[in-house]
PDB file of C-alpha atoms in Angstrom:
ATOM      1  CA  UNK A   1     175.562 138.888 203.344  1.00  0.00           C
ATOM      2  CA  UNK A   2     176.775 134.988 203.668  1.00  0.00           C
ATOM      3  CA  UNK A   3     173.003 134.144 203.787  1.00  0.00           C
ATOM      4  CA  UNK A   4     172.200 135.895 200.832  1.00  0.00           C
ATOM      5  CA  UNK A   5     175.241 134.331 198.883  1.00  0.00           C
ATOM      6  CA  UNK A   6     173.599 130.521 199.911  1.00  0.00           C
ATOM      7  CA  UNK A   7     170.202 131.445 198.514  1.00  0.00           C
ATOM      8  CA  UNK A   8     171.419 132.778 195.091  1.00  0.00           C
ATOM      9  CA  UNK A   9     173.234 129.273 195.530  1.00  0.00           C
ATOM     10  CA  UNK A  10     170.247 127.104 196.065  1.00  0.00           C
ATOM     11  CA  UNK A  11     168.151 129.433 193.505  1.00  0.00           C
ATOM     12  CA  UNK A  12     170.761 128.554 190.899  1.00  0.00           C
ATOM     13  CA  UNK A  13     170.474 124.827 191.601  1.00  0.00           C
ATOM     14  CA  UNK A  14     166.834 125.435 191.293  1.00  0.00           C
ATOM     15  CA  UNK A  15     166.902 127.011 188.190  1.00  0.00           C
ATOM     16  CA  UNK A  16     169.117 123.759 186.920  1.00  0.00           C
ATOM     17  CA  UNK A  17     166.317 121.509 187.847  1.00  0.00           C
ATOM     18  CA  UNK A  18     163.738 123.677 186.033  1.00  0.00           C
ATOM     19  CA  UNK A  19     165.572 123.517 183.055  1.00  0.00           C
ATOM     20  CA  UNK A  20     165.957 119.906 183.206  1.00  0.00           C
ATOM     21  CA  UNK A  21     162.043 119.341 184.015  1.00  0.00           C
ATOM     22  CA  UNK A  22     161.160 121.493 181.002  1.00  0.00           C
ATOM     23  CA  UNK A  23     163.600 120.183 178.524  1.00  0.00           C
ATOM     24  CA  UNK A  24     162.684 116.644 179.927  1.00  0.00           C
ATOM     25  CA  UNK A  25     159.181 117.521 179.159  1.00  0.00           C
ATOM     26  CA  UNK A  26     159.786 118.785 175.604  1.00  0.00           C
ATOM     27  CA  UNK A  27     161.790 115.908 174.852  1.00  0.00           C
ATOM     28  CA  UNK A  28     159.078 113.696 175.865  1.00  0.00           C
ATOM     29  CA  UNK A  29     156.430 115.581 173.900  1.00  0.00           C
ATOM     30  CA  UNK A  30     158.353 115.575 170.820  1.00  0.00           C
ATOM     31  CA  UNK A  31     159.128 111.605 171.084  1.00  0.00           C
ATOM     32  CA  UNK A  32     155.728 110.843 171.851  1.00  0.00           C
ATOM     33  CA  UNK A  33     154.100 112.846 168.849  1.00  0.00           C
ATOM     34  CA  UNK A  34     157.178 111.841 166.062  1.00  0.00           C
ATOM     35  CA  UNK A  35     157.434 108.378 167.891  1.00  0.00           C
ATOM     36  CA  UNK A  36     153.820 107.809 166.763  1.00  0.00           C
ATOM     37  CA  UNK A  37     153.553 106.368 163.422  1.00  0.00           C
ATOM     38  CA  UNK A  38     151.155 107.578 160.677  1.00  0.00           C
ATOM     39  CA  UNK A  39     148.145 104.831 159.848  1.00  0.00           C
ATOM     40  CA  UNK A  40     148.200 105.055 156.276  1.00  0.00           C
ATOM     41  CA  UNK A  41     146.238 101.427 155.869  1.00  0.00           C
ATOM     42  CA  UNK A  42     143.133 103.221 155.098  1.00  0.00           C
ATOM     43  CA  UNK A  43     144.524 104.826 152.388  1.00  0.00           C
ATOM     44  CA  UNK A  44     146.557 102.093 151.007  1.00  0.00           C
ATOM     45  CA  UNK A  45     143.298  99.482 151.093  1.00  0.00           C
ATOM     46  CA  UNK A  46     141.405 102.297 149.310  1.00  0.00           C
ATOM     47  CA  UNK A  47     144.260 102.681 146.534  1.00  0.00           C
ATOM     48  CA  UNK A  48     144.365  99.053 146.080  1.00  0.00           C
ATOM     49  CA  UNK A  49     140.305  98.822 145.494  1.00  0.00           C
ATOM     50  CA  UNK A  50     140.827 101.591 143.236  1.00  0.00           C
ATOM     51  CA  UNK A  51     143.330  99.912 141.150  1.00  0.00           C
ATOM     52  CA  UNK A  52     141.368  96.751 140.899  1.00  0.00           C
ATOM     53  CA  UNK A  53     138.244  98.912 140.097  1.00  0.00           C
ATOM     54  CA  UNK A  54     140.356 100.791 137.073  1.00  0.00           C
ATOM     55  CA  UNK A  55     141.782  97.392 135.904  1.00  0.00           C
ATOM     56  CA  UNK A  56     138.305  95.204 135.465  1.00  0.00           C
ATOM     57  CA  UNK A  57     136.128  98.057 134.283  1.00  0.00           C
ATOM     58  CA  UNK A  58     137.265 101.084 131.779  1.00  0.00           C
ATOM     59  CA  UNK A  59     134.306 103.632 130.297  1.00  0.00           C
ATOM     60  CA  UNK A  60     131.745 101.511 131.677  1.00  0.00           C
ATOM     61  CA  UNK A  61     132.088  98.497 130.177  1.00  0.00           C
ATOM     62  CA  UNK A  62     133.854  95.491 132.052  1.00  0.00           C
ATOM     63  CA  UNK A  63     137.186  93.779 130.452  1.00  0.00           C
ATOM     64  CA  UNK A  64     136.818  90.842 128.763  1.00  0.00           C
ATOM     65  CA  UNK A  65     139.378  88.674 130.984  1.00  0.00           C
ATOM     66  CA  UNK A  66     137.429  89.092 133.911  1.00  0.00           C
ATOM     67  CA  UNK A  67     134.743  86.358 132.977  1.00  0.00           C
ATOM     68  CA  UNK A  68     137.408  84.605 130.792  1.00  0.00           C
ATOM     69  CA  UNK A  69     137.795  81.099 132.479  1.00  0.00           C
ATOM     70  CA  UNK A  70     141.345  80.510 131.215  1.00  0.00           C
ATOM     71  CA  UNK A  71     142.441  83.558 132.976  1.00  0.00           C
ATOM     72  CA  UNK A  72     143.689  82.376 136.354  1.00  0.00           C
ATOM     73  CA  UNK A  73     146.323  84.985 137.392  1.00  0.00           C
ATOM     74  CA  UNK A  74     144.051  88.042 138.392  1.00  0.00           C
ATOM     75  CA  UNK A  75     146.985  89.850 140.140  1.00  0.00           C
ATOM     76  CA  UNK A  76     149.387  89.745 137.338  1.00  0.00           C
ATOM     77  CA  UNK A  77     146.665  91.049 134.514  1.00  0.00           C
ATOM     78  CA  UNK A  78     146.420  93.945 137.057  1.00  0.00           C
ATOM     79  CA  UNK A  79     149.820  94.833 137.805  1.00  0.00           C
ATOM     80  CA  UNK A  80     149.562  93.832 141.470  1.00  0.00           C
ATOM     81  CA  UNK A  81     151.950  92.487 143.669  1.00  0.00           C
ATOM     82  CA  UNK A  82     151.627  91.521 147.427  1.00  0.00           C
ATOM     83  CA  UNK A  83     155.112  91.193 147.939  1.00  0.00           C
ATOM     84  CA  UNK A  84     155.702  92.981 151.247  1.00  0.00           C
ATOM     85  CA  UNK A  85     159.412  93.870 152.966  1.00  0.00           C
ATOM     86  CA  UNK A  86     160.552  91.153 155.328  1.00  0.00           C
ATOM     87  CA  UNK A  87     159.595  92.757 158.390  1.00  0.00           C
ATOM     88  CA  UNK A  88     158.185  91.151 161.620  1.00  0.00           C
ATOM     89  CA  UNK A  89     157.494  87.877 160.237  1.00  0.00           C
ATOM     90  CA  UNK A  90     155.824  89.349 157.200  1.00  0.00           C
ATOM     91  CA  UNK A  91     156.789  87.229 154.856  1.00  0.00           C
ATOM     92  CA  UNK A  92     155.179  84.211 156.522  1.00  0.00           C
ATOM     93  CA  UNK A  93     151.991  85.663 156.784  1.00  0.00           C
ATOM     94  CA  UNK A  94     150.502  87.925 153.971  1.00  0.00           C
ATOM     95  CA  UNK A  95     149.287  91.202 154.631  1.00  0.00           C
ATOM     96  CA  UNK A  96     146.855  91.716 151.908  1.00  0.00           C
ATOM     97  CA  UNK A  97     143.503  90.493 151.074  1.00  0.00           C
ATOM     98  CA  UNK A  98     141.271  91.210 148.505  1.00  0.00           C
ATOM     99  CA  UNK A  99     137.760  89.834 147.170  1.00  0.00           C
ATOM    100  CA  UNK A 100     135.786  90.718 144.320  1.00  0.00           C
ATOM    101  CA  UNK A 101     132.554  89.684 143.776  1.00  0.00           C
ATOM    102  CA  UNK A 102     130.407  90.064 140.579  1.00  0.00           C
ATOM    103  CA  UNK A 103     126.335  89.993 140.532  1.00  0.00           C
ATOM    104  CA  UNK A 104     123.829  90.330 137.956  1.00  0.00           C
ATOM    105  CA  UNK A 105     120.565  92.294 138.347  1.00  0.00           C
ATOM    106  CA  UNK A 106     118.888  89.393 140.707  1.00  0.00           C
ATOM    107  CA  UNK A 107     121.881  89.612 142.889  1.00  0.00           C
ATOM    108  CA  UNK A 108     122.970  86.110 141.876  1.00  0.00           C
ATOM    109  CA  UNK A 109     126.984  85.860 142.341  1.00  0.00           C
ATOM    110  CA  UNK A 110     128.240  85.130 138.793  1.00  0.00           C
ATOM    111  CA  UNK A 111     132.126  84.917 140.137  1.00  0.00           C
ATOM    112  CA  UNK A 112     134.208  85.600 143.020  1.00  0.00           C
ATOM    113  CA  UNK A 113     138.173  86.491 142.799  1.00  0.00           C
ATOM    114  CA  UNK A 114     139.837  85.937 146.205  1.00  0.00           C
ATOM    115  CA  UNK A 115     143.608  86.534 146.386  1.00  0.00           C
ATOM    116  CA  UNK A 116     145.877  87.309 149.538  1.00  0.00           C
ATOM    117  CA  UNK A 117     145.646  86.164 152.976  1.00  0.00           C
ATOM    118  CA  UNK A 118     142.321  84.947 153.451  1.00  0.00           C
ATOM    119  CA  UNK A 119     142.444  84.816 157.409  1.00  0.00           C
ATOM    120  CA  UNK A 120     142.622  88.558 157.223  1.00  0.00           C
ATOM    121  CA  UNK A 121     138.340  88.844 156.205  1.00  0.00           C
ATOM    122  CA  UNK A 122     137.306  87.524 159.360  1.00  0.00           C
ATOM    123  CA  UNK A 123     139.356  90.689 161.096  1.00  0.00           C
ATOM    124  CA  UNK A 124     136.978  92.659 159.368  1.00  0.00           C
ATOM    125  CA  UNK A 125     133.357  92.138 160.994  1.00  0.00           C
ATOM    126  CA  UNK A 126     135.400  92.009 164.353  1.00  0.00           C
ATOM    127  CA  UNK A 127     136.776  95.712 163.550  1.00  0.00           C
ATOM    128  CA  UNK A 128     133.393  97.383 162.043  1.00  0.00           C
ATOM    129  CA  UNK A 129     134.071 100.614 164.063  1.00  0.00           C
ATOM    130  CA  UNK A 130     137.831 100.713 163.480  1.00  0.00           C
ATOM    131  CA  UNK A 131     138.111 100.480 167.412  1.00  0.00           C
ATOM    132  CA  UNK A 132     141.005  98.160 167.297  1.00  0.00           C
ATOM    133  CA  UNK A 133     143.766  99.420 165.439  1.00  0.00           C
ATOM    134  CA  UNK A 134     145.632  96.329 165.928  1.00  0.00           C
ATOM    135  CA  UNK A 135     143.248  94.475 163.659  1.00  0.00           C
ATOM    136  CA  UNK A 136     143.714  94.932 160.052  1.00  0.00           C
ATOM    137  CA  UNK A 137     141.961  97.806 158.075  1.00  0.00           C
ATOM    138  CA  UNK A 138     139.071  97.041 155.402  1.00  0.00           C
ATOM    139  CA  UNK A 139     137.994  98.945 153.058  1.00  0.00           C
ATOM    140  CA  UNK A 140     134.198  97.877 150.949  1.00  0.00           C
ATOM    141  CA  UNK A 141     133.208  99.360 147.926  1.00  0.00           C
ATOM    142  CA  UNK A 142     130.557  99.100 145.127  1.00  0.00           C
ATOM    143  CA  UNK A 143     130.188 100.059 141.580  1.00  0.00           C
ATOM    144  CA  UNK A 144     128.264  99.165 138.522  1.00  0.00           C
ATOM    145  CA  UNK A 145     129.687  98.115 135.024  1.00  0.00           C
ATOM    146  CA  UNK A 146     128.346  96.446 131.585  1.00  0.00           C
ATOM    147  CA  UNK A 147     129.628  93.143 130.215  1.00  0.00           C
ATOM    148  CA  UNK A 148     128.357  92.971 126.916  1.00  0.00           C
ATOM    149  CA  UNK A 149     125.355  95.365 127.678  1.00  0.00           C
ATOM    150  CA  UNK A 150     124.392  93.032 130.764  1.00  0.00           C
ATOM    151  CA  UNK A 151     124.340  94.735 133.947  1.00  0.00           C
ATOM    152  CA  UNK A 152     126.908  93.772 136.279  1.00  0.00           C
ATOM    153  CA  UNK A 153     127.442  94.614 140.137  1.00  0.00           C
ATOM    154  CA  UNK A 154     130.785  94.354 141.722  1.00  0.00           C
ATOM    155  CA  UNK A 155     131.474  94.503 145.101  1.00  0.00           C
ATOM    156  CA  UNK A 156     135.198  94.637 146.286  1.00  0.00           C
ATOM    157  CA  UNK A 157     136.948  94.343 150.154  1.00  0.00           C
ATOM    158  CA  UNK A 158     140.268  95.364 150.284  1.00  0.00           C
ATOM    159  CA  UNK A 159     141.941  94.371 153.188  1.00  0.00           C
ATOM    160  CA  UNK A 160     145.458  95.686 154.457  1.00  0.00           C
ATOM    161  CA  UNK A 161     147.233  94.557 157.863  1.00  0.00           C
ATOM    162  CA  UNK A 162     150.773  96.203 158.041  1.00  0.00           C
ATOM    163  CA  UNK A 163     149.861  96.707 161.524  1.00  0.00           C
ATOM    164  CA  UNK A 164     153.453  96.895 162.992  1.00  0.00           C
ATOM    165  CA  UNK A 165     154.317  99.653 160.664  1.00  0.00           C
ATOM    166  CA  UNK A 166     151.003 101.655 161.412  1.00  0.00           C
ATOM    167  CA  UNK A 167     149.841 101.487 164.908  1.00  0.00           C
ATOM    168  CA  UNK A 168     152.307 102.308 167.854  1.00  0.00           C
ATOM    169  CA  UNK A 169     152.481  98.783 170.215  1.00  0.00           C
TER     170      UNK A 169
ATOM    171  CA  UNK B   1     166.158 138.291 211.961  1.00  0.00           C
ATOM    172  CA  UNK B   2     162.648 136.926 212.184  1.00  0.00           C
ATOM    173  CA  UNK B   3     161.661 139.260 209.040  1.00  0.00           C
ATOM    174  CA  UNK B   4     164.777 137.822 207.364  1.00  0.00           C
ATOM    175  CA  UNK B   5     163.175 134.504 207.788  1.00  0.00           C
ATOM    176  CA  UNK B   6     159.856 135.144 206.840  1.00  0.00           C
ATOM    177  CA  UNK B   7     161.048 136.806 203.639  1.00  0.00           C
ATOM    178  CA  UNK B   8     163.090 133.989 202.710  1.00  0.00           C
ATOM    179  CA  UNK B   9     159.671 131.403 203.577  1.00  0.00           C
ATOM    180  CA  UNK B  10     158.015 133.503 201.293  1.00  0.00           C
ATOM    181  CA  UNK B  11     160.392 133.432 198.507  1.00  0.00           C
ATOM    182  CA  UNK B  12     160.674 129.704 198.893  1.00  0.00           C
ATOM    183  CA  UNK B  13     156.783 129.371 198.538  1.00  0.00           C
ATOM    184  CA  UNK B  14     157.108 131.396 195.556  1.00  0.00           C
ATOM    185  CA  UNK B  15     159.357 128.964 193.495  1.00  0.00           C
ATOM    186  CA  UNK B  16     157.562 125.611 195.451  1.00  0.00           C
ATOM    187  CA  UNK B  17     154.266 126.999 193.593  1.00  0.00           C
ATOM    188  CA  UNK B  18     155.865 127.938 190.438  1.00  0.00           C
ATOM    189  CA  UNK B  19     157.586 124.500 189.793  1.00  0.00           C
ATOM    190  CA  UNK B  20     154.392 122.921 190.619  1.00  0.00           C
ATOM    191  CA  UNK B  21     152.351 124.916 188.125  1.00  0.00           C
ATOM    192  CA  UNK B  22     155.310 123.943 185.368  1.00  0.00           C
ATOM    193  CA  UNK B  23     155.173 120.376 186.179  1.00  0.00           C
ATOM    194  CA  UNK B  24     151.153 120.549 185.774  1.00  0.00           C
ATOM    195  CA  UNK B  25     151.785 122.599 182.762  1.00  0.00           C
ATOM    196  CA  UNK B  26     154.072 120.333 181.331  1.00  0.00           C
ATOM    197  CA  UNK B  27     152.249 116.589 182.324  1.00  0.00           C
ATOM    198  CA  UNK B  28     149.119 118.506 180.265  1.00  0.00           C
ATOM    199  CA  UNK B  29     151.468 119.103 177.186  1.00  0.00           C
ATOM    200  CA  UNK B  30     152.679 115.773 177.576  1.00  0.00           C
ATOM    201  CA  UNK B  31     149.355 114.097 177.633  1.00  0.00           C
ATOM    202  CA  UNK B  32     148.111 116.477 174.971  1.00  0.00           C
ATOM    203  CA  UNK B  33     150.796 115.602 172.489  1.00  0.00           C
ATOM    204  CA  UNK B  34     150.326 111.778 173.172  1.00  0.00           C
ATOM    205  CA  UNK B  35     146.248 112.543 172.411  1.00  0.00           C
ATOM    206  CA  UNK B  36     147.231 114.314 169.193  1.00  0.00           C
ATOM    207  CA  UNK B  37     149.924 111.041 168.011  1.00  0.00           C
ATOM    208  CA  UNK B  38     146.991 108.675 168.233  1.00  0.00           C
ATOM    209  CA  UNK B  39     145.134 110.812 165.901  1.00  0.00           C
ATOM    210  CA  UNK B  40     147.724 111.000 163.391  1.00  0.00           C
ATOM    211  CA  UNK B  41     146.053 109.286 160.187  1.00  0.00           C
ATOM    212  CA  UNK B  42     146.486 109.723 156.505  1.00  0.00           C
ATOM    213  CA  UNK B  43     142.983 109.139 155.409  1.00  0.00           C
ATOM    214  CA  UNK B  44     141.262 109.155 151.825  1.00  0.00           C
ATOM    215  CA  UNK B  45     139.867 112.644 152.260  1.00  0.00           C
ATOM    216  CA  UNK B  46     143.238 114.128 153.276  1.00  0.00           C
ATOM    217  CA  UNK B  47     146.299 115.536 151.311  1.00  0.00           C
ATOM    218  CA  UNK B  48     145.697 116.817 148.083  1.00  0.00           C
ATOM    219  CA  UNK B  49     142.236 118.101 147.337  1.00  0.00           C
ATOM    220  CA  UNK B  50     142.432 117.756 143.826  1.00  0.00           C
ATOM    221  CA  UNK B  51     143.210 113.864 144.321  1.00  0.00           C
ATOM    222  CA  UNK B  52     140.133 112.477 145.469  1.00  0.00           C
ATOM    223  CA  UNK B  53     140.337 108.530 145.777  1.00  0.00           C
ATOM    224  CA  UNK B  54     137.247 107.954 147.367  1.00  0.00           C
ATOM    225  CA  UNK B  55     135.516 109.369 144.190  1.00  0.00           C
ATOM    226  CA  UNK B  56     136.362 106.699 141.624  1.00  0.00           C
ATOM    227  CA  UNK B  57     134.087 104.200 142.092  1.00  0.00           C
ATOM    228  CA  UNK B  58     130.726 106.749 141.854  1.00  0.00           C
ATOM    229  CA  UNK B  59     132.451 107.786 138.643  1.00  0.00           C
ATOM    230  CA  UNK B  60     132.835 104.435 137.262  1.00  0.00           C
ATOM    231  CA  UNK B  61     129.218 103.658 138.012  1.00  0.00           C
ATOM    232  CA  UNK B  62     128.320 106.994 136.506  1.00  0.00           C
ATOM    233  CA  UNK B  63     129.933 105.663 133.332  1.00  0.00           C
ATOM    234  CA  UNK B  64     127.911 103.020 133.209  1.00  0.00           C
ATOM    235  CA  UNK B  65     124.932 104.430 133.720  1.00  0.00           C
ATOM    236  CA  UNK B  66     125.438 106.699 130.984  1.00  0.00           C
ATOM    237  CA  UNK B  67     125.181 103.830 128.846  1.00  0.00           C
ATOM    238  CA  UNK B  68     122.410 102.179 130.278  1.00  0.00           C
ATOM    239  CA  UNK B  69     120.461 103.799 133.335  1.00  0.00           C
ATOM    240  CA  UNK B  70     117.968 101.162 133.581  1.00  0.00           C
ATOM    241  CA  UNK B  71     117.514  99.953 137.227  1.00  0.00           C
ATOM    242  CA  UNK B  72     119.202 103.330 138.273  1.00  0.00           C
ATOM    243  CA  UNK B  73     117.301 103.573 141.384  1.00  0.00           C
ATOM    244  CA  UNK B  74     117.980 100.276 142.555  1.00  0.00           C
ATOM    245  CA  UNK B  75     121.818 100.049 141.703  1.00  0.00           C
ATOM    246  CA  UNK B  76     122.290 103.355 143.638  1.00  0.00           C
ATOM    247  CA  UNK B  77     120.345 101.629 146.976  1.00  0.00           C
ATOM    248  CA  UNK B  78     122.565  98.644 146.313  1.00  0.00           C
ATOM    249  CA  UNK B  79     125.712 100.768 145.937  1.00  0.00           C
ATOM    250  CA  UNK B  80     124.854 102.620 149.269  1.00  0.00           C
ATOM    251  CA  UNK B  81     124.814  98.949 150.879  1.00  0.00           C
ATOM    252  CA  UNK B  82     128.568  99.037 151.278  1.00  0.00           C
ATOM    253  CA  UNK B  83     129.623  97.843 154.420  1.00  0.00           C
ATOM    254  CA  UNK B  84     131.075 101.152 156.231  1.00  0.00           C
ATOM    255  CA  UNK B  85     134.270  99.915 158.315  1.00  0.00           C
ATOM    256  CA  UNK B  86     134.844 103.669 159.969  1.00  0.00           C
TER     257      UNK B  86
END
């Protein structure tokens, strides 16, 4: 009888141990899953690229300001701002880079627009297969448009860094 | 006395095996949630199916091709030459 009571006590302690293990496991699972941020850089870079495309070409025609020598503030013209929140020294180093190349039929470069942090571009080639998630995300897109009935080919490279908020470090 | 001892050992073994099974299952689940977490990403094709972000540039090209489709084949080949970072 005494023996039975002792065994019951041991089992109740055991149950508490199991309860703690299961609760700890569930906590670990939830915190692992929800502690990992969503990587939206691909989406952000694509939106940036689309906004640029929408700004420079409308209904198949290039906007006049594109080849206007006097027009120097491209970002302002397209209502794009590269300002970021003051997080993890983001203010010191830009988090965006934009490169737009305009070519003619002979693939001769007519104009290049460079905006943002230029040092981000070199990371694009290193991260070709997106195997290094700590490196910036790059999106490249091409399209065709007309400038006074002249065929123009546009190549846009959009780069977003913001690693600290998109990747678990 | 001996029978009682055997029964106790049998019961203890059941609990030990059960504990091990629980620990193994929990470990697998924790690893799986870690693996799933690393796949969390919002890509261009995810979200609202009516909003297709990847389709804007082809639409722009089609608009221009509608106005002037000379060199169409070459243009489409050139566009395909965009770098893939995926």
